[in-house]
PDB file of C-alpha atoms in Angstrom:
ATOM      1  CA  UNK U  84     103.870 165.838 133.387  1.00  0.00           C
ATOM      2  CA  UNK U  85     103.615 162.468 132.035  1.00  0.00           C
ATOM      3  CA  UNK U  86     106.095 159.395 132.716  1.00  0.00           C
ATOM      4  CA  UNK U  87     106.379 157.201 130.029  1.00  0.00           C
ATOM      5  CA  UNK U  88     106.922 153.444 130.732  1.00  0.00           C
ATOM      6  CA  UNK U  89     109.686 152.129 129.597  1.00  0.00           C
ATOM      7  CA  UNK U  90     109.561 148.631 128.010  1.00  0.00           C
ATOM      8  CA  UNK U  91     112.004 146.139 128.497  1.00  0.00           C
ATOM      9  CA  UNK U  92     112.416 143.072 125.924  1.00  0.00           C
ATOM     10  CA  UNK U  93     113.380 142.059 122.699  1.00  0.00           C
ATOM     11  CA  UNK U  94     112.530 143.507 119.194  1.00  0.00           C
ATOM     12  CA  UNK U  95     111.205 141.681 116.090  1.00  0.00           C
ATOM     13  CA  UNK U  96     114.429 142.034 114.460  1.00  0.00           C
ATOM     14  CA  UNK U  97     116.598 140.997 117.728  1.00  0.00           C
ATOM     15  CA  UNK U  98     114.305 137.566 118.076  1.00  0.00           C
ATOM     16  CA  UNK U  99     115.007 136.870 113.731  1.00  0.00           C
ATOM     17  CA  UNK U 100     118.855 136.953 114.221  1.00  0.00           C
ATOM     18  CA  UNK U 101     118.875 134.796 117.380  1.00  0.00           C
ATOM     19  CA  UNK U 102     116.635 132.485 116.122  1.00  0.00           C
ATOM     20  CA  UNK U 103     118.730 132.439 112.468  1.00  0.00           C
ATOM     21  CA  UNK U 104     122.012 131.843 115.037  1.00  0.00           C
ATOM     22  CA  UNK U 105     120.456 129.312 117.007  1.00  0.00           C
ATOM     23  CA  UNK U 106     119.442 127.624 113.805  1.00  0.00           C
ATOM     24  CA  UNK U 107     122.645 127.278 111.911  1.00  0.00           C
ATOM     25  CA  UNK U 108     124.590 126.369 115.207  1.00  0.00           C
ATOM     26  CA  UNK U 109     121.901 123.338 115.476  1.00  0.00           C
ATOM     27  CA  UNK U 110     122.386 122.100 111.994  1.00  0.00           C
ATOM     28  CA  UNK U 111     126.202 122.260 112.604  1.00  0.00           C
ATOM     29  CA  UNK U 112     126.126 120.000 116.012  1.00  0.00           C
ATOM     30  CA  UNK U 113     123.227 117.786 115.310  1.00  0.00           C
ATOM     31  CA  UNK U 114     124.906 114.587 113.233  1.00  0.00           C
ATOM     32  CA  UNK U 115     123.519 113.592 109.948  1.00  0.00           C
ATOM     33  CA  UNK U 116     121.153 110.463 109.910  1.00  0.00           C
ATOM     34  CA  UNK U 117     121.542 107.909 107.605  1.00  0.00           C
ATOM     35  CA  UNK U 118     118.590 106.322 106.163  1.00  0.00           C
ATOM     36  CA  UNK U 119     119.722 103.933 103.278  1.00  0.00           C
ATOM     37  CA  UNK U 120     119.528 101.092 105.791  1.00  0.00           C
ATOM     38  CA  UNK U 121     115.966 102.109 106.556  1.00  0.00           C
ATOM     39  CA  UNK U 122     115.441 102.601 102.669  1.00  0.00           C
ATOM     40  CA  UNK U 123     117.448  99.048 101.873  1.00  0.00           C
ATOM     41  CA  UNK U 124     114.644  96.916 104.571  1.00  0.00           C
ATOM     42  CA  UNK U 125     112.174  98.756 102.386  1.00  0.00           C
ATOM     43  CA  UNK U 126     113.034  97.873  99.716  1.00  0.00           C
ATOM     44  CA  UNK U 127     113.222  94.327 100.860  1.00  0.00           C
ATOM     45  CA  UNK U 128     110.068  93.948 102.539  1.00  0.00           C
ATOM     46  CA  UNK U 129     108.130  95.787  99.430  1.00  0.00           C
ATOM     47  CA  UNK U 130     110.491  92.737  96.680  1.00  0.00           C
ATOM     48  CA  UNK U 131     109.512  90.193  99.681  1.00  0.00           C
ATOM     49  CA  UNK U 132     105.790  90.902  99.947  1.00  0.00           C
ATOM     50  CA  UNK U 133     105.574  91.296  95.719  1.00  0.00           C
ATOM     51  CA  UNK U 134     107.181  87.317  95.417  1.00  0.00           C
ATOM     52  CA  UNK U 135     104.539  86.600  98.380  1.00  0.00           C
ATOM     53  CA  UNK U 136     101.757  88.094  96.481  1.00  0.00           C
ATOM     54  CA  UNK U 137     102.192  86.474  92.871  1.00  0.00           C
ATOM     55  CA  UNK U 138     102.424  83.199  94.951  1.00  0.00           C
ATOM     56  CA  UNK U 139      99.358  83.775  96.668  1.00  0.00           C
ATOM     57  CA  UNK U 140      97.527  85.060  93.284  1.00  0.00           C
ATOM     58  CA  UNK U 141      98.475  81.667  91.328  1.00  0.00           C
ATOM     59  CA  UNK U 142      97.489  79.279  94.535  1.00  0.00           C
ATOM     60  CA  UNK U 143      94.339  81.636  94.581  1.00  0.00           C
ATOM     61  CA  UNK U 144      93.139  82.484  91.303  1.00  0.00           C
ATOM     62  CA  UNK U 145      95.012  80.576  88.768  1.00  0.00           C
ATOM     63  CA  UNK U 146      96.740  83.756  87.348  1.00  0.00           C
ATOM     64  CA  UNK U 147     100.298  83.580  85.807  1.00  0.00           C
ATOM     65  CA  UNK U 148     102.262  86.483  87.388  1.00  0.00           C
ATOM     66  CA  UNK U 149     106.319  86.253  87.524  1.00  0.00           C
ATOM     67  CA  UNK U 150     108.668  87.939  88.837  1.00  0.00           C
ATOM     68  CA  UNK U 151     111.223  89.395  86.211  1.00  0.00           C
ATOM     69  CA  UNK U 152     114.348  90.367  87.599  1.00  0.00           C
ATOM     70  CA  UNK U 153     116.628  92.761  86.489  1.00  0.00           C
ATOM     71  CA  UNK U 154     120.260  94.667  88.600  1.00  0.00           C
ATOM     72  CA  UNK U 155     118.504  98.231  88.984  1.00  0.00           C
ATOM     73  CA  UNK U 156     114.579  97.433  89.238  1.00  0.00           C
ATOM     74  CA  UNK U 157     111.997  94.252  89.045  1.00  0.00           C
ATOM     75  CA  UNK U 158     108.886  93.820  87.604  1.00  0.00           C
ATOM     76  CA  UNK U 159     105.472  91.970  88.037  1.00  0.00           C
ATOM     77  CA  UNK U 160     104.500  90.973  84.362  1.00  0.00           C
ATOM     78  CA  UNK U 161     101.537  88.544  83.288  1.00  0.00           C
ATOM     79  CA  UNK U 162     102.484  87.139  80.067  1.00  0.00           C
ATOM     80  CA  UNK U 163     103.919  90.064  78.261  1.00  0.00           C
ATOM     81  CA  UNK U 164     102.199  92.932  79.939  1.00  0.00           C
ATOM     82  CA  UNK U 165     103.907  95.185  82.970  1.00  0.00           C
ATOM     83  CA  UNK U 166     101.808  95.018  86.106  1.00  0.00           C
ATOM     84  CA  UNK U 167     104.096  96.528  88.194  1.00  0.00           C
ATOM     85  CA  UNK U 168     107.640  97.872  88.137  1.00  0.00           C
ATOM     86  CA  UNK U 169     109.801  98.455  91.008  1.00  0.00           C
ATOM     87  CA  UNK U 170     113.099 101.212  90.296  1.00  0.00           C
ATOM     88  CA  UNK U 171     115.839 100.595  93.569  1.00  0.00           C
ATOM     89  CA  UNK U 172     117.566 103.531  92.696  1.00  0.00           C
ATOM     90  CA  UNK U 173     121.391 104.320  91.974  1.00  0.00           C
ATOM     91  CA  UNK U 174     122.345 103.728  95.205  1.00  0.00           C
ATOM     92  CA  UNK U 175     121.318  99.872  95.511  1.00  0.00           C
ATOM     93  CA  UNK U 176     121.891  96.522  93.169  1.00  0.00           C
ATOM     94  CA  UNK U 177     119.751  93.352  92.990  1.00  0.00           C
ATOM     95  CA  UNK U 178     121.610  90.070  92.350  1.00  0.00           C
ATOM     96  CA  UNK U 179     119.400  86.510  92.011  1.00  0.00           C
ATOM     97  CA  UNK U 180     120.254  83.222  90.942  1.00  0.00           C
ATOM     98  CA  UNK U 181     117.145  82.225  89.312  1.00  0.00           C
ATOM     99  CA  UNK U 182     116.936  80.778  85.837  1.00  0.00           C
ATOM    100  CA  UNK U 183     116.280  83.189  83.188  1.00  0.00           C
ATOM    101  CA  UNK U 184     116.192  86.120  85.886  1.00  0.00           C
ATOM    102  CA  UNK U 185     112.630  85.759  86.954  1.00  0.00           C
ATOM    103  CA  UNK U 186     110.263  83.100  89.331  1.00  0.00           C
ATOM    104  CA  UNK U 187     107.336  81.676  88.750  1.00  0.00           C
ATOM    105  CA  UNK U 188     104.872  79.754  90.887  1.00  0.00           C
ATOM    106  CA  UNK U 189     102.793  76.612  90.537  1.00  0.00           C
ATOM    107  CA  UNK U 190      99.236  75.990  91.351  1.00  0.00           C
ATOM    108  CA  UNK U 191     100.363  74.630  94.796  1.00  0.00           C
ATOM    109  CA  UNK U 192     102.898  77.579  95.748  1.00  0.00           C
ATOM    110  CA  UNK U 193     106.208  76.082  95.146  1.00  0.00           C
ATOM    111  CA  UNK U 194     108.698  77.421  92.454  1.00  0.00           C
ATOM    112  CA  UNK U 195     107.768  76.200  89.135  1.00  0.00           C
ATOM    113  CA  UNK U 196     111.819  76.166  88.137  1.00  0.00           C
ATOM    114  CA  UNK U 197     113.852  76.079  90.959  1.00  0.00           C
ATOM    115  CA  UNK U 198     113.710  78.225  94.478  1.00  0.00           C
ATOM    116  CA  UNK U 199     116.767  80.869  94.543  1.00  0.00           C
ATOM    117  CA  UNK U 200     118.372  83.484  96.674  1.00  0.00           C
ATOM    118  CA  UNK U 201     117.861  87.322  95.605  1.00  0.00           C
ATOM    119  CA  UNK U 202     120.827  89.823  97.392  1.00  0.00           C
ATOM    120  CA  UNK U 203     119.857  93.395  97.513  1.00  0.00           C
ATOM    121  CA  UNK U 204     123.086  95.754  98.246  1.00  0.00           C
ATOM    122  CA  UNK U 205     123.571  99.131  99.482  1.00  0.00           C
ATOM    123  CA  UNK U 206     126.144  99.904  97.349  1.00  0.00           C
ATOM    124  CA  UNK U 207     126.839 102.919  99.411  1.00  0.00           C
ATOM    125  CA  UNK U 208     127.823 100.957 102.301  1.00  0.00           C
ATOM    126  CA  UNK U 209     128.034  97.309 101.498  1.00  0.00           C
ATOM    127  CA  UNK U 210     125.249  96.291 103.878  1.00  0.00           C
ATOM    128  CA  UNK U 211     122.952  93.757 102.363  1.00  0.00           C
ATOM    129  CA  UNK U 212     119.507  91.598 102.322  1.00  0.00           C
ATOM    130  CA  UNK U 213     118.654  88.422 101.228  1.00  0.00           C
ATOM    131  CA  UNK U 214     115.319  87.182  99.980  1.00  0.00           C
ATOM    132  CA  UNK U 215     115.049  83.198  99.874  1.00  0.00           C
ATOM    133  CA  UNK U 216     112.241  81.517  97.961  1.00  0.00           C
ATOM    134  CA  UNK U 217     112.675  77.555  99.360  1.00  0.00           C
ATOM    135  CA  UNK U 218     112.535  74.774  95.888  1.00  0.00           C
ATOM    136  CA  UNK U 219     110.400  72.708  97.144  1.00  0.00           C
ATOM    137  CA  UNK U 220     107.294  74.745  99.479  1.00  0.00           C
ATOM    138  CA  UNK U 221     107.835  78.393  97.785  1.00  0.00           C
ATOM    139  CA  UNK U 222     108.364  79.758 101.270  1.00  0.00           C
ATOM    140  CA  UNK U 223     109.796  83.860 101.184  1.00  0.00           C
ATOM    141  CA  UNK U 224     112.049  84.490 103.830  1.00  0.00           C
ATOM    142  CA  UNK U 225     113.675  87.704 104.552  1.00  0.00           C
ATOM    143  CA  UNK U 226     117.484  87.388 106.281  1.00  0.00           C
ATOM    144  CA  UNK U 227     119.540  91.008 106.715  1.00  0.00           C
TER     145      UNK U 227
END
């Protein structure tokens, strides 16, 4: 007569529902990260390096980019044509003090009006950064 092993362990259909418990418990205890600050520095360091780069263009190669703000988005235009446009999204606001809403460079990199501050706001949370082009050198600095 023949003995037949038995075998101990788990089935396919045991492991699915333990793994489909473990799973829900885990989303339940594990908190919920919020990345709008993360997403708000973006933002910041992609409007920062944009000023820096139409700077660098009309120091460089004599080109006349501006910067053309608006409360949602900004935009990169050379004369009338869009080079670039930037959307923030519902959840964040842009607020400048630059006349007529967009900068300009001259040949030698400062402001060709008047340097400015440019707040971008979570509006979720109220946290903020601040992009400041200096009058008189056209420096960029980033402050959050």
């Amino acid at each position: 007569m023949k003995r037949f092993r038995s075998y101990e362990g788990l089935t396919v259909i045991e492991l699915i529902v333990v793994i489909g418990m473990l799973s829900l418990l885990m989303t339940f205890s594990l908190p919920k990260i919020d990345t709008s600050n993360y997403k708000l520095m973006e933002i910041s360091k992609a409007l920062r390096d944009d000023i820096r780069y139409v700077r660098y263009i009309k120091m460089t190669e004599g080109e006349n980019l501006r910067v053309f703000f608006q409360k949602t988005k900004y935009s990169i235009l050379e004369g009338t044509k869009k080079v670039k446009e930037v959307s923030l999204g519902s959840k964040f606001s842009l607020y400048q003090n630059f006349k007529d809403s967009q900068i300009a460079f001259s040949f030698n990199g400062a402001p060709s009006t008047s340097g400015g501050t440019i707040t971008l706001v979570n509006n979720t949370n109220g946290k903020y950064c601040e992009i400041t082009v200096v009058p008189g050198t056209g420096r960029v600095l980033l402050k959050n």
